[in-house]
XYZ file of C-alpha atoms in Angstrom:
611
model
C 65.827 -37.005 49.383
C 66.073 -33.334 49.177
C 65.014 -31.236 45.996
C 65.533 -27.501 45.011
C 62.794 -25.490 44.114
C 62.829 -26.890 40.519
C 62.692 -30.531 41.660
C 65.728 -31.935 41.076
C 67.813 -33.636 43.471
C 70.350 -31.699 45.374
C 73.767 -33.098 45.186
C 75.060 -34.521 48.694
C 71.633 -34.732 49.949
C 71.982 -38.229 51.240
C 74.358 -36.736 53.505
C 71.575 -34.709 55.376
C 68.662 -35.417 57.055
C 65.415 -33.110 56.231
C 65.582 -30.963 58.787
C 62.014 -32.021 59.981
C 63.531 -35.409 60.781
C 64.950 -34.527 64.166
C 63.607 -34.410 67.583
C 64.828 -32.065 70.616
C 66.516 -32.905 73.802
C 67.604 -30.632 76.604
C 68.177 -29.396 80.167
C 67.073 -25.950 80.074
C 70.649 -24.685 79.597
C 71.185 -26.266 76.095
C 69.761 -28.659 73.550
C 70.978 -31.489 71.017
C 68.952 -32.589 67.982
C 68.745 -36.372 67.482
C 68.148 -37.230 64.017
C 65.548 -40.087 62.894
C 68.700 -42.368 62.207
C 69.863 -42.415 65.966
C 72.468 -39.108 65.031
C 72.715 -36.598 67.236
C 73.964 -33.566 64.593
C 73.371 -30.753 66.646
C 74.539 -29.924 70.410
C 76.099 -27.174 71.625
C 77.843 -26.950 75.320
C 77.516 -25.543 77.817
C 74.781 -23.360 76.794
C 72.388 -22.547 73.818
C 75.172 -20.090 72.154
C 77.985 -22.070 72.688
C 79.921 -23.175 70.174
C 78.852 -26.524 68.891
C 80.168 -29.823 69.713
C 78.292 -31.886 67.120
C 77.177 -29.636 64.116
C 77.098 -32.126 61.096
C 73.742 -30.401 60.649
C 76.025 -27.514 58.788
C 78.388 -30.054 57.638
C 78.450 -33.297 57.206
C 81.859 -33.655 57.052
C 83.349 -31.194 59.414
C 80.838 -30.592 62.081
C 81.023 -33.667 64.069
C 78.501 -36.360 65.420
C 77.554 -38.689 67.235
C 76.104 -41.626 65.565
C 74.535 -44.692 67.064
C 72.363 -47.114 64.905
C 71.902 -51.119 64.207
C 74.344 -52.488 62.238
C 71.808 -54.278 59.972
C 69.118 -52.895 57.389
C 66.157 -51.380 59.749
C 63.659 -49.052 59.867
C 62.923 -46.418 62.341
C 60.155 -44.663 64.057
C 60.857 -41.677 66.561
C 58.611 -40.516 69.103
C 58.554 -38.670 72.532
C 57.823 -40.548 75.769
C 53.847 -39.251 76.453
C 54.310 -36.003 78.009
C 57.900 -35.331 78.200
C 60.996 -34.331 76.472
C 62.465 -38.043 76.536
C 62.791 -38.880 73.094
C 62.606 -42.628 71.572
C 64.199 -43.855 68.331
C 62.906 -47.188 67.521
C 65.033 -49.565 65.295
C 62.854 -52.376 63.566
C 64.823 -55.092 61.816
C 64.297 -58.727 60.590
C 65.975 -60.055 63.734
C 64.557 -57.632 66.487
C 63.296 -54.355 67.873
C 65.439 -51.986 69.951
C 65.560 -48.245 70.882
C 67.611 -45.584 71.879
C 66.382 -43.062 74.607
C 67.805 -40.020 74.785
C 67.617 -37.396 77.366
C 69.093 -34.856 79.410
C 68.751 -34.950 83.254
C 67.273 -31.480 85.030
C 68.741 -31.263 88.259
C 68.839 -28.430 90.678
C 72.397 -29.338 92.186
C 74.509 -26.389 90.309
C 77.435 -29.127 90.135
C 75.500 -31.520 88.305
C 73.594 -29.383 85.983
C 76.841 -28.189 85.066
C 78.027 -31.774 83.566
C 75.006 -31.346 81.098
C 74.813 -34.892 81.109
C 73.191 -36.443 77.674
C 72.243 -39.833 78.380
C 71.891 -42.555 75.578
C 70.359 -45.568 76.849
C 69.978 -48.494 74.314
C 67.685 -51.369 75.094
C 66.732 -54.656 72.931
C 62.922 -55.045 72.971
C 62.721 -58.181 71.112
C 65.121 -60.721 69.448
C 68.586 -59.454 69.126
C 70.407 -56.831 67.441
C 74.553 -55.352 66.490
C 74.533 -51.893 67.157
C 77.757 -49.183 66.278
C 78.590 -45.789 67.770
C 80.720 -43.382 66.610
C 81.449 -40.670 68.842
C 83.371 -37.475 66.678
C 83.158 -34.304 68.510
C 84.521 -31.082 66.288
C 84.860 -28.492 68.957
C 84.411 -24.801 68.398
C 81.964 -25.240 65.403
C 84.651 -27.745 63.716
C 87.435 -25.420 64.176
C 89.362 -26.577 67.381
C 91.758 -29.746 67.292
C 91.307 -32.027 70.022
C 92.665 -35.458 71.634
C 90.672 -38.135 72.630
C 91.984 -40.638 75.072
C 90.906 -44.268 76.850
C 90.591 -44.902 80.403
C 88.932 -48.245 80.474
C 84.974 -47.793 79.877
C 85.520 -43.960 79.310
C 86.969 -41.329 76.593
C 87.732 -37.862 77.381
C 88.221 -35.419 74.696
C 90.139 -32.283 75.379
C 90.203 -29.414 73.339
C 91.521 -25.720 74.460
C 88.382 -24.656 75.383
C 85.974 -27.921 76.521
C 86.530 -31.056 77.946
C 84.039 -33.600 77.545
C 84.198 -37.126 79.083
C 82.150 -40.365 77.346
C 81.139 -43.306 79.997
C 79.889 -46.494 78.576
C 78.766 -49.912 79.385
C 79.881 -51.425 75.867
C 83.539 -51.622 74.804
C 85.383 -48.193 73.389
C 88.275 -47.695 70.777
C 89.640 -44.868 69.949
C 92.024 -43.086 66.939
C 93.179 -40.640 69.453
C 90.644 -38.115 67.616
C 86.991 -40.348 67.721
C 85.805 -43.114 69.660
C 83.602 -46.231 68.414
C 82.039 -49.042 69.676
C 80.526 -52.388 68.455
C 78.370 -54.130 70.681
C 75.403 -56.965 70.492
C 72.153 -56.798 72.431
C 69.874 -59.504 73.234
C 66.457 -59.005 74.423
C 66.178 -57.327 77.549
C 70.000 -56.171 77.259
C 71.027 -52.461 77.314
C 73.913 -50.448 76.915
C 74.349 -46.788 78.304
C 76.436 -43.878 76.598
C 76.692 -40.553 78.999
C 78.731 -37.684 77.722
C 79.329 -35.163 80.425
C 81.076 -31.898 80.426
C 83.979 -32.017 82.928
C 86.537 -29.616 84.538
C 88.060 -29.207 88.070
C 84.719 -29.002 89.687
C 82.962 -31.197 87.825
C 85.253 -34.563 87.378
C 84.176 -37.686 85.192
C 81.626 -39.931 86.595
C 80.419 -43.149 85.217
C 76.740 -43.869 84.438
C 75.953 -47.445 84.770
C 72.825 -49.198 83.694
C 70.821 -48.886 86.889
C 71.479 -45.103 87.321
C 70.488 -44.525 83.561
C 67.310 -46.296 84.237
C 66.576 -43.912 87.430
C 67.614 -40.926 85.623
C 65.206 -41.732 82.749
C 62.661 -42.196 85.193
C 63.352 -39.034 87.097
C 63.401 -37.036 83.844
C 59.966 -38.414 82.989
C 58.655 -37.269 86.235
C 59.992 -33.967 85.637
C 58.360 -33.075 82.570
C 55.224 -34.978 83.535
C 54.832 -32.723 87.026
C 55.681 -29.513 84.754
C 53.109 -30.135 82.496
C 50.533 -30.959 84.773
C 50.303 -27.243 85.451
C 48.628 -26.534 81.956
C 44.736 -25.310 82.297
C 44.537 -26.180 78.422
C 41.824 -29.083 78.198
C 40.720 -28.039 74.380
C 40.498 -29.924 71.569
C 44.054 -30.114 70.255
C 45.579 -30.782 73.771
C 48.056 -32.976 72.560
C 49.715 -30.295 70.106
C 49.581 -27.501 72.585
C 51.082 -29.694 75.162
C 53.828 -30.508 72.669
C 54.271 -26.614 71.882
C 54.366 -26.048 75.836
C 57.070 -28.532 76.321
C 59.005 -26.949 73.230
C 58.707 -23.464 74.928
C 59.816 -24.616 78.377
C 63.163 -26.689 76.547
C 63.943 -23.335 75.309
C 63.924 -21.859 78.226
C 67.580 -20.789 80.120
C 67.103 -21.724 83.541
C 69.397 -19.349 85.025
C 68.598 -15.982 84.109
C 64.959 -16.840 82.396
C 65.641 -16.158 79.209
C 63.918 -17.761 76.545
C 65.802 -18.248 72.930
C 64.109 -17.993 69.317
C 65.721 -21.583 68.479
C 68.154 -23.493 69.547
C 69.997 -23.761 66.029
C 71.926 -21.177 63.405
C 71.924 -20.930 59.976
C 69.229 -23.558 59.251
C 68.400 -21.947 55.652
C 64.888 -20.498 54.717
C 65.556 -21.438 51.159
C 68.090 -24.446 50.070
C 70.951 -22.760 48.607
C 70.017 -19.119 49.630
C 71.760 -16.924 51.706
C 68.674 -16.243 54.392
C 70.529 -17.862 56.795
C 70.680 -16.554 60.784
C 71.546 -17.137 64.181
C 68.261 -17.569 66.332
C 69.961 -18.449 69.715
C 69.249 -15.450 71.731
C 66.483 -13.459 72.793
C 64.341 -11.668 70.937
C 62.464 -9.284 73.034
C 59.204 -9.704 70.366
C 59.407 -13.474 70.686
C 59.976 -13.877 74.016
C 57.236 -11.484 74.912
C 54.987 -13.525 72.900
C 56.272 -16.928 74.483
C 54.859 -14.759 78.035
C 51.644 -14.576 76.639
C 51.219 -18.028 75.577
C 52.750 -19.448 78.826
C 50.309 -17.106 81.093
C 47.279 -18.405 78.752
C 48.186 -22.178 79.865
C 48.598 -21.038 83.436
C 52.428 -21.297 83.862
C 53.346 -17.817 85.675
C 56.484 -18.867 87.136
C 57.842 -19.017 83.585
C 56.450 -15.644 82.817
C 57.871 -14.389 86.439
C 61.267 -15.528 85.466
C 61.352 -13.582 81.964
C 60.416 -10.535 83.956
C 63.176 -10.994 86.424
C 65.421 -11.283 83.258
C 64.092 -7.910 82.197
C 64.454 -6.409 85.687
C 67.852 -8.036 87.004
C 69.796 -6.893 83.524
C 68.279 -3.657 83.040
C 66.813 -4.328 79.828
C 64.346 -1.852 79.779
C 66.771 0.593 80.822
C 68.705 0.962 77.839
C 70.514 4.092 76.721
C 71.155 2.872 73.468
C 71.199 4.983 69.831
C 68.136 3.467 68.879
C 66.034 3.856 72.140
C 65.893 2.122 75.684
C 65.418 -1.619 73.789
C 67.710 -3.756 71.318
C 65.345 -6.149 69.612
C 67.414 -8.852 70.879
C 69.832 -9.945 73.700
C 72.154 -12.812 74.494
C 70.788 -15.377 77.185
C 72.739 -13.607 79.898
C 71.538 -9.995 79.000
C 74.626 -8.921 76.997
C 74.046 -6.507 73.924
C 76.850 -7.101 71.861
C 76.121 -10.210 69.274
C 78.333 -9.553 66.554
C 77.663 -11.247 63.537
C 80.806 -13.416 61.607
C 80.542 -16.303 59.034
C 82.350 -19.788 59.505
C 83.673 -20.253 55.961
C 85.196 -23.720 56.795
C 81.417 -25.242 56.853
C 79.817 -25.885 53.951
C 75.918 -24.978 55.512
C 73.337 -27.505 55.297
C 72.779 -28.792 51.903
C 75.761 -26.449 51.022
C 73.625 -23.463 52.072
C 76.105 -20.915 52.912
C 77.089 -18.801 54.708
C 77.055 -20.317 58.177
C 76.381 -17.502 60.561
C 77.310 -16.834 64.156
C 76.036 -13.989 65.626
C 73.417 -11.422 64.490
C 73.808 -8.161 63.401
C 70.071 -7.474 63.309
C 71.027 -6.195 67.092
C 71.794 -2.697 65.561
C 68.348 -2.370 63.552
C 65.559 -0.086 64.709
C 62.437 -2.339 65.462
C 59.924 -0.098 66.802
C 57.411 -3.040 67.331
C 59.185 -4.690 70.168
C 58.205 -1.640 72.556
C 54.017 -2.902 71.957
C 54.925 -6.901 72.371
C 57.050 -6.136 75.669
C 54.892 -3.783 77.506
C 51.871 -5.808 76.473
C 53.508 -9.039 78.144
C 54.187 -6.792 81.074
C 50.516 -5.652 81.272
C 49.512 -9.415 80.870
C 51.597 -10.519 83.640
C 50.001 -7.379 85.870
C 46.781 -8.902 84.864
C 47.293 -12.614 85.194
C 50.497 -13.101 87.383
C 51.536 -10.647 89.742
C 50.948 -6.981 89.883
C 54.312 -5.347 88.630
C 56.847 -3.482 90.916
C 57.125 0.106 91.254
C 60.511 -0.047 90.112
C 59.242 -1.893 86.706
C 56.517 0.590 86.320
C 58.653 3.131 86.314
C 60.520 1.599 83.205
C 57.333 1.249 81.589
C 56.520 4.888 82.279
C 59.855 5.705 80.878
C 59.735 3.920 77.746
C 56.143 5.212 76.935
C 57.686 8.665 77.145
C 60.218 7.884 75.217
C 57.607 6.460 72.432
C 55.572 9.576 72.365
C 58.719 11.158 70.999
C 60.161 8.616 68.928
C 56.912 6.515 67.197
C 56.753 8.414 64.450
C 59.801 7.312 62.184
C 60.988 4.568 59.401
C 62.437 0.982 61.090
C 63.718 -2.256 59.622
C 59.909 -3.641 61.160
C 59.160 -7.176 62.482
C 60.809 -8.996 59.651
C 64.349 -7.736 60.136
C 64.547 -6.020 56.241
C 67.870 -5.292 55.349
C 66.790 -2.690 52.796
C 66.776 0.343 54.851
C 64.141 1.622 56.709
C 60.533 2.507 55.921
C 57.402 3.753 57.822
C 55.742 0.087 58.437
C 52.144 0.003 59.606
C 52.628 -2.980 61.759
C 55.464 -1.026 63.728
C 53.115 1.850 64.451
C 50.034 -0.426 65.470
C 52.672 -2.319 68.036
C 53.532 1.625 69.286
C 50.107 2.092 69.645
C 49.462 -0.969 71.427
C 52.299 -0.085 74.071
C 50.820 3.179 74.968
C 47.368 1.835 75.390
C 48.402 -1.121 77.162
C 50.493 1.358 79.664
C 47.419 3.447 79.969
C 44.824 0.723 81.041
C 47.655 -0.249 83.514
C 47.805 3.365 85.068
C 44.079 3.485 85.214
C 43.422 -0.030 86.642
C 45.951 0.566 89.239
C 45.665 3.747 89.896
C 49.634 4.219 88.795
C 51.266 7.765 88.301
C 51.397 8.542 84.320
C 51.164 11.243 82.257
C 48.024 10.167 80.606
C 47.162 13.442 78.491
C 50.629 13.008 76.801
C 50.221 9.037 76.120
C 46.423 9.392 75.074
C 47.556 11.996 72.429
C 50.384 10.034 71.020
C 48.104 7.402 71.152
C 45.350 8.930 69.473
C 47.834 10.312 66.551
C 48.925 6.728 65.626
C 45.482 5.457 65.285
C 44.524 8.204 63.126
C 47.835 7.947 61.220
C 47.106 4.268 60.249
C 43.468 4.400 59.548
C 44.680 7.509 56.999
C 47.998 6.445 55.862
C 48.026 3.054 56.270
C 44.884 2.503 54.591
C 44.958 1.803 50.639
C 41.620 2.565 48.857
C 43.225 0.883 45.913
C 43.344 -2.240 47.564
C 40.992 -1.969 49.873
C 43.274 -3.216 52.699
C 45.802 -1.920 55.478
C 48.722 -2.483 53.780
C 52.851 -3.017 54.700
C 53.721 0.624 54.883
C 52.381 4.350 55.012
C 51.030 5.393 51.553
C 52.166 2.000 50.125
C 50.175 -0.685 48.369
C 51.847 -4.019 49.206
C 50.124 -6.348 52.033
C 52.139 -8.050 54.613
C 50.862 -10.510 57.177
C 51.863 -9.160 60.332
C 48.395 -6.842 59.981
C 46.649 -10.217 60.929
C 47.775 -8.880 64.324
C 45.519 -5.549 64.273
C 42.307 -7.600 65.592
C 44.415 -9.542 68.033
C 46.064 -6.102 69.249
C 42.390 -4.831 69.896
C 43.232 -2.211 67.329
C 40.349 -2.779 65.349
C 36.946 -4.806 65.713
C 37.612 -8.344 64.015
C 34.397 -7.577 62.236
C 35.138 -3.987 61.074
C 34.265 -3.728 57.453
C 37.629 -2.271 56.496
C 39.267 -5.301 58.467
C 37.114 -8.206 56.784
C 38.252 -6.501 53.395
C 41.691 -6.625 54.534
C 41.427 -10.143 55.299
C 39.889 -10.790 51.867
C 43.029 -9.056 50.232
C 45.497 -11.035 52.450
C 43.575 -14.281 51.609
C 43.688 -13.501 48.064
C 47.625 -12.390 47.727
C 49.558 -14.446 50.303
C 47.801 -17.428 51.284
C 47.987 -20.915 49.222
C 45.478 -22.956 51.160
C 46.157 -22.778 54.868
C 49.929 -21.397 54.263
C 50.609 -18.052 54.819
C 53.766 -15.754 53.119
C 54.635 -12.899 55.127
C 55.348 -10.666 52.072
C 55.667 -10.861 48.599
C 59.457 -9.966 48.222
C 59.155 -9.366 44.307
C 56.959 -6.347 44.941
C 58.396 -5.562 48.386
C 62.110 -5.795 48.465
C 63.656 -6.955 51.401
C 67.616 -6.697 50.715
C 68.089 -10.563 50.198
C 68.284 -12.414 47.286
C 65.948 -15.520 46.164
C 62.490 -16.313 47.323
C 61.432 -17.863 50.559
C 58.593 -20.156 51.869
C 55.647 -19.545 54.128
C 55.705 -18.311 57.525
C 54.434 -20.752 59.817
C 53.722 -18.074 62.591
C 51.788 -16.193 59.841
C 49.369 -19.113 59.122
C 48.375 -19.725 62.544
C 47.379 -15.905 62.876
C 45.514 -16.324 59.805
C 43.690 -18.998 61.705
C 43.054 -16.573 64.892
C 41.967 -13.468 62.575
C 39.365 -16.077 60.890
C 37.993 -17.391 64.082
C 37.744 -13.851 65.443
C 35.922 -12.917 62.306
C 33.652 -15.675 62.756
C 34.556 -17.736 59.897
C 34.888 -20.592 62.156
C 34.501 -23.705 59.608
C 37.542 -21.930 57.526
C 39.508 -21.167 60.725
C 38.973 -24.867 61.839
C 40.071 -26.136 58.488
C 43.318 -24.226 58.189
C 44.022 -24.815 61.795
C 43.915 -28.572 61.462
C 45.508 -28.439 58.035
C 48.696 -26.421 59.485
C 48.679 -29.118 62.123
C 49.779 -31.916 59.365
C 52.823 -29.775 58.512
C 54.332 -30.344 61.861
C 57.009 -33.239 62.225
C 56.880 -36.666 62.812
C 56.752 -35.668 66.875
C 54.825 -32.140 66.753
C 57.660 -29.883 65.899
C 57.429 -26.906 63.541
C 60.602 -25.072 61.934
C 60.361 -21.157 60.730
C 58.986 -22.067 57.623
C 57.467 -24.778 54.846
C 59.121 -24.594 51.573
C 57.740 -25.006 48.167
C 57.259 -28.781 48.375
C 55.834 -28.867 52.014
C 59.326 -29.285 53.625
C 60.329 -27.483 56.929
C 63.172 -24.742 56.021
C 64.499 -22.408 59.028
C 65.911 -22.996 61.923
C 64.292 -25.230 63.880
C 62.097 -25.800 65.847
C 60.953 -22.246 66.245
C 59.547 -20.921 69.653
C 57.264 -18.299 67.341
C 55.499 -20.850 65.835
C 54.785 -22.961 68.759
C 53.162 -19.954 70.633
C 51.159 -18.586 67.824
C 49.948 -22.341 67.624
C 49.031 -22.202 71.064
C 47.206 -18.689 71.116
C 45.150 -20.071 67.617
C 44.292 -23.229 69.601
C 43.080 -21.110 72.600
C 41.271 -18.905 70.820
C 39.495 -21.110 68.476
C 38.441 -23.564 70.960
C 37.088 -20.530 72.680
C 34.851 -19.258 69.911
C 33.993 -22.915 68.975
C 32.499 -23.220 72.660
């Protein structure tokens, strides 16, 4: 059941699984959410930001889905094949046990990769079980008409923008729109459903049982071989490995881009308007992902993202708000117009459903620090950056010297007008400080006196105007008194010592005002309006930042307890959405890269502190 914040059951909640009741599969180009009931209720083809084919998570009636489940009462358990992104949903019934193995093969051949083959392998483990399948795509976010045509054990779904072929080893029926199947499996028997994108260059192709098993084994080998490159061997290896696998799933292989999340419009509050499209490359999120990947030893992913920056001229922009936008498309495009889909009701009626993101036009100065810090870390732990990349870094640093002292929308993308956010100033300091480090370490040409003058001016401004004597804490905006969890980054950015009295006082103030057990609110919207209505849950990335701040301050037992409590809020397969709601439910886009990269950082640094 789903409830609103007053505890009353929400109308229509039986039509929607909780957000957390899903696992994720993908092929490094797109992904699909598979519910614990065996239904795929989110899938975009052929890439992360394409219109949905299955979108019943946003509208149970009009979104489209791929249902596959036992036809008798069952209980289910969902888990990943160890150290992979192959997902298993197991059905336990009175007369038998069966499981669905869901995966998308990761292939190098460009023609085969264009299929985006999604395989659903149903295997009866014990006894006998009857199954039903219903494949009901709804193209173009449910707005495009389509037809379904049967050809033997295959069905072809045609729409104006996309054609999909379903091949199956089970008998199929169709009404010209949807396709369904009923079959019974005995112990040791299996059936296969394979969904492909097809076209002139990619003809329909069957997927017999033996091939499906071979592709399952090959997909397991791919993920295990990739994960073997991890250098993390600490206390929380299982959760760190799952986070790494998730970050890899959110990588768009053709360009090296990393999306913030594979979904759009999953609400931050049920019935609220805080519903956004996260299927793009946030400079900040992707830059922090580079840090997490480098920490684990995955330098090729960091190198791919650096390639994304260079090949698409991301740091050479000339927009009205500066060289960088806050986000880009996975192909590097800068235009991401935001619009609503009024024909979709939204998850549990939480409209509007949005596509695109108007925040592209915002000024967020913190992204410069995140990006240049990631370049600095790559130069240090990966490969020395090229002369062309250094020219870009230098140009960004020069621009910041002229533009750091201005209001912006801040890290949280507020829609209540620009303010002088302290976190934005902090990350401008980081940008200049890391650029100076690179220049000094490698003897690179730079206007060091100018950079130093701006860096020191930022430091003095934060210390003078970003500190509230009344609150005995660093605060959200200059000359203000509101707290903000983004300031947990201050010791991690090496702006202030983690044991500085001012910082310890700030940590105590944040604990008192924004922390609920291990869960951390990013700010209080009642005292610091953000231009949107309603409350929100706690932000999981802030909770992991809090763990790391405690560890760096030497409060190791508190840090460990907070960390291990946070891990219990993960879903059944170790994934986190953006927020934790008032009754412990996961809310917001799911799963979210930002949360998982902060989990990796907290685990790494807490391990090191514990010894």
